[in-house]
Amino acid sequence: MNADRPLDGIRSIKAKLGLLVAVSIVVASLVSVIGDRAGVPGWLTLPVTVAAALGVTQWLARGMTSPLREMTTAASRMATGDYSQRVTATSADEVGVLADAFNTMAADLAGADQQRRQLVATVSHELRTPLAAQQALLENLVDGVVRPDDAVLRTALAQAERLGTLVGDLLDLSRVDGGRTPLALAEVDVRALAEAAVAEAGVSRRGTVHVVEIPADLRVTADAARLAQVLANLLDNADRHSPPGGRVTVSAGPDGPDRWWLMVADEGPGIPPEHVHRIFDRFGSGDDAGGGTGIGLAIASWVCELHGGSISAVAPRAGEHGARLRAVLPRTPGPTPYAAEGVADVPSGPTGPVVTTHPTGPVSQAVPSVPTVPTVPTDSTDPTAPDLEEPTVPAPVPAAAGPTPAGAPGAPGADARPTAYAGVPVGAPRPVVDSLFGDLWPEAGLAPQVRLLLVCLGVGVLSAVLLPYRDIGVALFGVLLLGGVVLWRTTRHRTTRWTALSSVLCVGLASFSVLRAAEWLTVISVMLGVLVLTTALTDAKGFLSLVAGLASWPLAAVRGLPLLGRTVSATSRISVVWPVVRTAAISVVALVVFGGLFASGDAVFGSWAQALVPHFAWDGLTFRFFVGFVMGGALLAAGYVALNPPRVDRVALPEGRPVARLWEWVVPVGLVVALFAAFVVAQAAALFGGHDYVQRTTGLTYAEYVHQGFGQLTVATVLTLATVALAVRKAPRSTARERLVLRVALGALCALTLVVVASALHRMDLYQQAYGFTLLRVLVDGFELWLGLLVVLVLVAGVRLSGWWLPRAALVSAVAFVLVGGLANPEAWVAQRNIDRYQATGKLDAAYLRTLGADATPAIVAGLPRDVSACIVLPSTIAARAGREDALSWNLGRSREASVDVAPMTPAEAARCPALMSGGPNP
C-alpha cells in the first residue's frame, strides 16, 4: 500500500467513499469510547474525536480528488494554448481512468498543435520558393527583361507543378483526415506500375539511378492510382536523400499465398534510429535537410492501411547503408476499413440530407443548397495524373439568414464574455482548502512555522502535565498567560491600541482563575476572553465581523492544514528532529513492553520498577493526552489566526436600501412606541395602585405578578435593539427633516425601553426580597442591566448618527460587567444578601447556601450563628478541598476558606440540621 495515497489500489470511487466513511466512523467511535472509559468530559472528547476523524479522512482521501483539480488547471492552460500540463494519475478508480484519458487527450492535442504549427511553417516555406520564382519571372516578362520562349515557360511550368504537387499532398492529407476515400480495386501488374513510377521519377533529373527488381508475373488486386501514389512518394523520398549517382532499387515479391511485399531502397545516409518511429507521422520526416513537406510518407502509410496492409522501415543488411522502406499488402484487399464505420459521403447534388450512422440508427439533417465545386476529370489508370478532386469532407451547415441577435457573441456592441476557464488561475492547482475559503481567507507568502509548532506542542505537553486532576488556580492562569504571550508575539496587530486594551482585559478575565474559586465564573471569563482575543487577532470592528472572527478560531483547524503540512515537511528536513523523535518513541515502546513483561514475571524486578517508575494509570494518561491535545491544538489554531487573520471586514450585510416614503418605516415604529407607552402607563398604574389594585385587576398576588413578566420584558428589550437596527437600515437620511424624524422616533423608543429595563429590574428586586437571592437571579439582573447600557449606547449613536464603534463598545462593556461582578465576589455577595434577609425576616434557604462554593464560606461563617452555619459549612468539605491543594492549584478563594476555623458539629447541632435544611426552600 502506498502510504501517500493509501486507497489507490481500489478500483471504484464508490468503494473508496464507503471505506472512507466507515473508517472515519470507526475511528471517531473508538476515540469517543476511550475518552468515556477514561472519564474525560464530553467537551474535551468532542474536539479530539472530530480531529481524529478529520485526520484519518485527510490521510485516506489523498489523491482522490487532486486529479480533478489538476485537470481544471490543465484545462485552463489549454485554453491559453499550453498543452504541456499533465495530470498525476496513480489510482485505479474512475478518476484515475479519467486522468489517464485526459493525459492521452492532452498529448494528442499537443501533437496536433505541433503538427499544425509545423504544417504552417512547412507549407509557407514550400510555397514561398515557387511563388517568389514565378513572381520574379512574371516581373521580368512585364518589364521586357526576358522573352516568353520555351525555356522561360518551362521554368514557370516547373514552379506551377511544384505548387500543384504541394496542393495535391494537402488534398490527400485531408482525405486521410476524412477517412472516406474508397478503393477502385482492379488487377494490377506490379512491374509495369513500378516502371511507370520510375519513369516519372526520372523526370526530376536528380542524378539517381533507378533499378526495378520485380518478377514479370507478379499481379495483385489493388487500387492502381493509390499504389502509384505510394511508389511516387517513396521514390521521391529516396531520390531526395540519395547522393548524386546513387542507386535507388524498387523490388517486390510474394509473401506467402495471401500477401506480397514492395520495397524501395536507397544508398543515402539512412534513417537515424531515434527517428524511425516517427517517419510515417505527418510532418515527421527524420531529416529536414531533405526538403520534403513531411506529408508523403504519411500518405503512403495511409494508402497501405487502406489496402489492409502496413509499411515500415527495415534495417539494411550487414555492410550496406541507406534507407529501406518495405510495405506488406494483401493480394486481394477486403472492404475499406473506413467504409465499415457507417459514414456516408456528402451527396453532390444541390440539396439532400447528411446521413450519419450511429449505433442507435441513422440520423438525418437537412442541408440547405450548397454550391458544388467543379472537378477536373482525370484518368484513374494514369498513375502520374494529378488528382485535383476535392476530398469528400462534410459540408458546413450555414447559419440561418438574418441579423445577429443582440447580445450574442460577435454582435455589434456585445460585451466580451469570459470563457469557461476565465476564473481559473493558470499555474499549480490550488489546494482544496484554498478553494473552500476563497478570497475571504487567502494564504500567501507564509513560510513554515516550525518554532510556533514546537511552542504549541510544548504548551500542550505543559497543560497535560499541570492541569488534569487539579482545581483551577495558578497552573491554569499560567497556561492561559503563556498562551496569550505566544499569540501576542505572533499577531500582526500587536502594536495597535485595541490589541493593548484587549490584552489587559484578557489578563483581567484570566485572573479570576486565581482570585475566585467559582468555576462557573472562570468559564464565563474564558469564553468572553476568547471573543475579545479573536477580535484583537482579526481586528474586527462590526457586529458580523466579531462573529466571523470568533468562528475563525475553530475554522483555523481546517484552514491551517496546508501550512501545518508544510511545517511538518520542513521539520523533516532538519536532520536532528525526526531521528530524535523516532528514537525516543521506539525507546519508550521498548521500555514499556519489555519492562512490563519483566515486572510482571519477576517480583523482585517488579518491586524495583515500582520504586523507580511512578505509577500512571491508563485512564490518567488518556485524560492527560486529551487535555494536552485540546490545549495545544487550540493554541495552534489561534496562532494561525494571528499569523494569517481572515478578512472579517468583508463579512457584512449589504448596504440597506432606504424606503421611498417616510411613513413606510415611521408607522411600524410608531406603533411599537405606542405599545411601549401603554406598557409604561400600566406599570405606573400597578406601582401607584399597589397590591390591592393588582389583585383586583388580574387576580394575582403582587409577587406572582412581578415574577410572571420578567422573561418577557428581557426578550422585549432584545427585540427593541433589533428593531432599532432595522429602522436605521431602512430609514432615509438624505434631508435634515428625515434625520430629525429618525432621531425623535428611535429616541422615544429607546427612552421607553429604558423604562422597561427599570421595570424588569424592579420586578426582580421585589421577587428576590420575597424569596431570596440566587446566583442565577443575580446573573439575570446583570444581563438586564447590560442590555440597558446597550440601549444608552444606541441612544448616543442615534444622536450622532454614527455607530461604527458600537460593537466594540458593547464588548468592552460586557467585559467590564464581568470584571466588576467577579471582583465583587458574587457568591459571597449572594450569601451576604441571604444572611441580611435572615436577620431581617428569619427566613433562610440553608440548602441553597450549602451549594455555594468556597468563595461564600467566610461570609456564611461570619454572618450566621454557629448552630446555623455549622449545618451549612461542613469541615469535611473544607478538608477535602484543602487536601487537593498544592502550589500549582493555589486559589485565593479556597485559601480564604481554608483559613476559616470551623469546628465539628455537636450532636445537638447535628440533630437540628435536617429540620433547618428542609425548612426554607425557594419557590
mmCIF file of N, CA and C in Angstrom, residues 379-446:
data_model
loop_
_atom_site.group_PDB
_atom_site.id
_atom_site.type_symbol
_atom_site.label_atom_id
_atom_site.label_comp_id
_atom_site.label_asym_id
_atom_site.label_seq_id
_atom_site.Cartn_x
_atom_site.Cartn_y
_atom_site.Cartn_z
ATOM 1 N N ASP A 379 -7.948 10.586 -65.553
ATOM 2 C CA ASP A 379 -7.862 9.182 -65.951
ATOM 3 C C ASP A 379 -7.305 8.408 -64.775
ATOM 4 N N SER A 380 -8.141 7.578 -64.181
ATOM 5 C CA SER A 380 -7.720 6.846 -62.989
ATOM 6 C C SER A 380 -6.660 5.826 -63.301
ATOM 7 N N THR A 381 -6.518 5.482 -64.570
ATOM 8 C CA THR A 381 -5.493 4.479 -64.877
ATOM 9 C C THR A 381 -4.133 5.087 -65.020
ATOM 10 N N ASP A 382 -4.064 6.404 -65.079
ATOM 11 C CA ASP A 382 -2.763 7.067 -65.211
ATOM 12 C C ASP A 382 -2.229 7.384 -63.824
ATOM 13 N N PRO A 383 -1.235 6.632 -63.366
ATOM 14 C CA PRO A 383 -0.762 6.852 -62.002
ATOM 15 C C PRO A 383 -0.084 8.192 -61.819
ATOM 16 N N THR A 384 0.319 8.830 -62.912
ATOM 17 C CA THR A 384 1.033 10.100 -62.784
ATOM 18 C C THR A 384 0.107 11.300 -62.867
ATOM 19 N N ALA A 385 -1.158 11.047 -63.163
ATOM 20 C CA ALA A 385 -2.069 12.182 -63.321
ATOM 21 C C ALA A 385 -2.368 12.793 -61.965
ATOM 22 N N PRO A 386 -2.292 14.118 -61.893
ATOM 23 C CA PRO A 386 -2.594 14.752 -60.602
ATOM 24 C C PRO A 386 -4.066 14.624 -60.268
ATOM 25 N N ASP A 387 -4.353 14.317 -59.016
ATOM 26 C CA ASP A 387 -5.728 14.168 -58.550
ATOM 27 C C ASP A 387 -6.162 15.483 -57.928
ATOM 28 N N LEU A 388 -7.006 16.217 -58.669
ATOM 29 C CA LEU A 388 -7.433 17.520 -58.198
ATOM 30 C C LEU A 388 -8.844 17.505 -57.637
ATOM 31 N N GLU A 389 -9.416 16.316 -57.491
ATOM 32 C CA GLU A 389 -10.785 16.257 -56.967
ATOM 33 C C GLU A 389 -10.801 16.650 -55.493
ATOM 34 N N GLU A 390 -11.794 17.437 -55.123
ATOM 35 C CA GLU A 390 -11.909 17.850 -53.729
ATOM 36 C C GLU A 390 -12.203 16.636 -52.861
ATOM 37 N N PRO A 391 -11.656 16.569 -51.661
ATOM 38 C CA PRO A 391 -11.939 15.444 -50.776
ATOM 39 C C PRO A 391 -13.377 15.484 -50.293
ATOM 40 N N THR A 392 -13.917 14.311 -50.031
ATOM 41 C CA THR A 392 -15.308 14.220 -49.607
ATOM 42 C C THR A 392 -15.389 14.447 -48.108
ATOM 43 N N VAL A 393 -15.257 15.695 -47.712
ATOM 44 C CA VAL A 393 -15.379 16.052 -46.295
ATOM 45 C C VAL A 393 -16.761 16.636 -46.078
ATOM 46 N N PRO A 394 -17.318 16.566 -44.877
ATOM 47 C CA PRO A 394 -18.665 17.084 -44.647
ATOM 48 C C PRO A 394 -18.741 18.565 -44.945
ATOM 49 N N ALA A 395 -19.803 18.944 -45.620
ATOM 50 C CA ALA A 395 -20.009 20.361 -45.937
ATOM 51 C C ALA A 395 -20.523 21.089 -44.716
ATOM 52 N N PRO A 396 -20.039 22.288 -44.451
ATOM 53 C CA PRO A 396 -20.541 23.036 -43.299
ATOM 54 C C PRO A 396 -21.974 23.463 -43.517
ATOM 55 N N VAL A 397 -22.723 23.485 -42.427
ATOM 56 C CA VAL A 397 -24.110 23.906 -42.489
ATOM 57 C C VAL A 397 -24.173 25.390 -42.210
ATOM 58 N N PRO A 398 -24.573 26.214 -43.170
ATOM 59 C CA PRO A 398 -24.600 27.665 -42.923
ATOM 60 C C PRO A 398 -25.679 28.026 -41.927
ATOM 61 N N ALA A 399 -25.425 29.135 -41.197
ATOM 62 C CA ALA A 399 -26.410 29.612 -40.233
ATOM 63 C C ALA A 399 -27.589 30.220 -40.958
ATOM 64 N N ALA A 400 -28.704 30.289 -40.258
ATOM 65 C CA ALA A 400 -29.900 30.882 -40.855
ATOM 66 C C ALA A 400 -29.656 32.355 -41.156
ATOM 67 N N ALA A 401 -30.249 32.807 -42.229
ATOM 68 C CA ALA A 401 -30.060 34.194 -42.618
ATOM 69 C C ALA A 401 -30.756 35.113 -41.639
ATOM 70 N N GLY A 402 -30.249 36.308 -41.514
ATOM 71 C CA GLY A 402 -30.847 37.288 -40.618
ATOM 72 C C GLY A 402 -29.798 37.960 -39.773
ATOM 73 N N PRO A 403 -30.163 39.014 -39.106
ATOM 74 C CA PRO A 403 -29.198 39.739 -38.275
ATOM 75 C C PRO A 403 -28.821 38.944 -37.038
ATOM 76 N N THR A 404 -27.633 39.194 -36.552
ATOM 77 C CA THR A 404 -27.175 38.535 -35.328
ATOM 78 C C THR A 404 -27.963 39.048 -34.144
ATOM 79 N N PRO A 405 -28.494 38.153 -33.292
ATOM 80 C CA PRO A 405 -29.273 38.633 -32.142
ATOM 81 C C PRO A 405 -28.436 39.535 -31.264
ATOM 82 N N ALA A 406 -29.104 40.508 -30.670
ATOM 83 C CA ALA A 406 -28.411 41.449 -29.778
ATOM 84 C C ALA A 406 -27.882 40.709 -28.573
ATOM 85 N N GLY A 407 -26.672 41.020 -28.221
ATOM 86 C CA GLY A 407 -26.048 40.393 -27.069
ATOM 87 C C GLY A 407 -25.347 39.105 -27.358
ATOM 88 N N ALA A 408 -25.544 38.559 -28.580
ATOM 89 C CA ALA A 408 -24.857 37.318 -28.912
ATOM 90 C C ALA A 408 -23.393 37.592 -29.160
ATOM 91 N N PRO A 409 -22.541 36.569 -29.002
ATOM 92 C CA PRO A 409 -21.117 36.776 -29.269
ATOM 93 C C PRO A 409 -20.904 37.226 -30.703
ATOM 94 N N GLY A 410 -20.175 38.279 -30.870
ATOM 95 C CA GLY A 410 -19.908 38.796 -32.193
ATOM 96 C C GLY A 410 -20.873 39.854 -32.655
ATOM 97 N N ALA A 411 -21.963 40.049 -31.898
ATOM 98 C CA ALA A 411 -22.907 41.086 -32.292
ATOM 99 C C ALA A 411 -22.322 42.456 -32.025
ATOM 100 N N PRO A 412 -22.743 43.457 -32.779
ATOM 101 C CA PRO A 412 -22.221 44.804 -32.551
ATOM 102 C C PRO A 412 -22.535 45.279 -31.140
ATOM 103 N N GLY A 413 -21.526 45.768 -30.484
ATOM 104 C CA GLY A 413 -21.704 46.286 -29.134
ATOM 105 C C GLY A 413 -21.789 45.246 -28.063
ATOM 106 N N ALA A 414 -21.674 43.972 -28.430
ATOM 107 C CA ALA A 414 -21.757 42.923 -27.416
ATOM 108 C C ALA A 414 -20.491 42.891 -26.586
ATOM 109 N N ASP A 415 -20.657 42.703 -25.284
ATOM 110 C CA ASP A 415 -19.505 42.625 -24.392
ATOM 111 C C ASP A 415 -18.825 41.286 -24.550
ATOM 112 N N ALA A 416 -17.522 41.311 -24.378
ATOM 113 C CA ALA A 416 -16.761 40.069 -24.451
ATOM 114 C C ALA A 416 -17.128 39.189 -23.272
ATOM 115 N N ARG A 417 -17.517 37.984 -23.560
ATOM 116 C CA ARG A 417 -17.910 37.065 -22.498
ATOM 117 C C ARG A 417 -16.718 36.230 -22.059
ATOM 118 N N PRO A 418 -16.617 35.959 -20.767
ATOM 119 C CA PRO A 418 -15.488 35.153 -20.298
ATOM 120 C C PRO A 418 -15.633 33.717 -20.746
ATOM 121 N N THR A 419 -14.514 33.072 -20.926
ATOM 122 C CA THR A 419 -14.523 31.665 -21.272
ATOM 123 C C THR A 419 -14.848 30.843 -20.047
ATOM 124 N N ALA A 420 -14.986 29.540 -20.250
ATOM 125 C CA ALA A 420 -15.334 28.656 -19.138
ATOM 126 C C ALA A 420 -14.253 28.614 -18.089
ATOM 127 N N TYR A 421 -13.026 28.933 -18.475
ATOM 128 C CA TYR A 421 -11.907 28.858 -17.535
ATOM 129 C C TYR A 421 -11.357 30.242 -17.196
ATOM 130 N N ALA A 422 -12.179 31.270 -17.415
ATOM 131 C CA ALA A 422 -11.665 32.613 -17.169
ATOM 132 C C ALA A 422 -11.344 32.843 -15.709
ATOM 133 N N GLY A 423 -12.107 32.192 -14.807
ATOM 134 C CA GLY A 423 -11.857 32.398 -13.386
ATOM 135 C C GLY A 423 -10.882 31.430 -12.784
ATOM 136 N N VAL A 424 -10.333 30.531 -13.572
ATOM 137 C CA VAL A 424 -9.412 29.531 -13.053
ATOM 138 C C VAL A 424 -7.992 30.025 -13.211
ATOM 139 N N PRO A 425 -7.229 30.123 -12.142
ATOM 140 C CA PRO A 425 -5.855 30.606 -12.270
ATOM 141 C C PRO A 425 -4.992 29.608 -13.000
ATOM 142 N N VAL A 426 -4.090 30.139 -13.815
ATOM 143 C CA VAL A 426 -3.156 29.288 -14.545
ATOM 144 C C VAL A 426 -1.933 29.071 -13.669
ATOM 145 N N GLY A 427 -1.604 27.845 -13.399
ATOM 146 C CA GLY A 427 -0.471 27.522 -12.540
ATOM 147 C C GLY A 427 -0.734 26.240 -11.813
ATOM 148 N N ALA A 428 -0.063 26.073 -10.696
ATOM 149 C CA ALA A 428 -0.233 24.871 -9.908
ATOM 150 C C ALA A 428 -1.661 24.815 -9.363
ATOM 151 N N PRO A 429 -2.247 23.610 -9.244
ATOM 152 C CA PRO A 429 -3.609 23.515 -8.746
ATOM 153 C C PRO A 429 -3.702 23.998 -7.315
ATOM 154 N N ARG A 430 -4.776 24.745 -7.008
ATOM 155 C CA ARG A 430 -4.964 25.260 -5.666
ATOM 156 C C ARG A 430 -5.397 24.133 -4.743
ATOM 157 N N PRO A 431 -4.882 24.112 -3.519
ATOM 158 C CA PRO A 431 -5.370 23.119 -2.561
ATOM 159 C C PRO A 431 -6.857 23.300 -2.326
ATOM 160 N N VAL A 432 -7.503 22.207 -1.949
ATOM 161 C CA VAL A 432 -8.951 22.258 -1.759
ATOM 162 C C VAL A 432 -9.325 23.211 -0.635
ATOM 163 N N VAL A 433 -8.439 23.370 0.360
ATOM 164 C CA VAL A 433 -8.724 24.293 1.453
ATOM 165 C C VAL A 433 -8.749 25.723 0.936
ATOM 166 N N ASP A 434 -7.817 26.075 0.041
ATOM 167 C CA ASP A 434 -7.825 27.417 -0.537
ATOM 168 C C ASP A 434 -9.092 27.666 -1.327
ATOM 169 N N SER A 435 -9.544 26.657 -2.058
ATOM 170 C CA SER A 435 -10.783 26.811 -2.824
ATOM 171 C C SER A 435 -11.986 26.938 -1.898
ATOM 172 N N LEU A 436 -11.919 26.296 -0.725
ATOM 173 C CA LEU A 436 -13.042 26.329 0.205
ATOM 174 C C LEU A 436 -13.242 27.720 0.792
ATOM 175 N N PHE A 437 -12.163 28.385 1.175
ATOM 176 C CA PHE A 437 -12.275 29.682 1.832
ATOM 177 C C PHE A 437 -12.167 30.853 0.858
ATOM 178 N N GLY A 438 -11.572 30.631 -0.307
ATOM 179 C CA GLY A 438 -11.548 31.656 -1.339
ATOM 180 C C GLY A 438 -10.844 32.929 -0.907
ATOM 181 N N ASP A 439 -11.360 34.051 -1.406
ATOM 182 C CA ASP A 439 -10.751 35.352 -1.127
ATOM 183 C C ASP A 439 -11.042 35.852 0.282
ATOM 184 N N LEU A 440 -11.976 35.208 0.990
ATOM 185 C CA LEU A 440 -12.282 35.640 2.346
ATOM 186 C C LEU A 440 -11.147 35.323 3.309
ATOM 187 N N TRP A 441 -10.382 34.275 2.999
ATOM 188 C CA TRP A 441 -9.285 33.887 3.888
ATOM 189 C C TRP A 441 -8.135 33.345 3.056
ATOM 190 N N PRO A 442 -7.466 34.183 2.274
ATOM 191 C CA PRO A 442 -6.360 33.695 1.438
ATOM 192 C C PRO A 442 -5.120 33.429 2.282
ATOM 193 N N GLU A 443 -4.215 32.693 1.682
ATOM 194 C CA GLU A 443 -2.934 32.417 2.336
ATOM 195 C C GLU A 443 -1.833 32.588 1.308
ATOM 196 N N ALA A 444 -0.974 33.545 1.508
ATOM 197 C CA ALA A 444 0.096 33.818 0.547
ATOM 198 C C ALA A 444 1.342 34.249 1.300
ATOM 199 N N GLY A 445 2.454 33.644 0.943
ATOM 200 C CA GLY A 445 3.736 34.064 1.479
ATOM 201 C C GLY A 445 4.023 33.618 2.903
ATOM 202 N N LEU A 446 3.281 32.639 3.416
ATOM 203 C CA LEU A 446 3.535 32.158 4.777
ATOM 204 C C LEU A 446 4.586 31.057 4.732
#
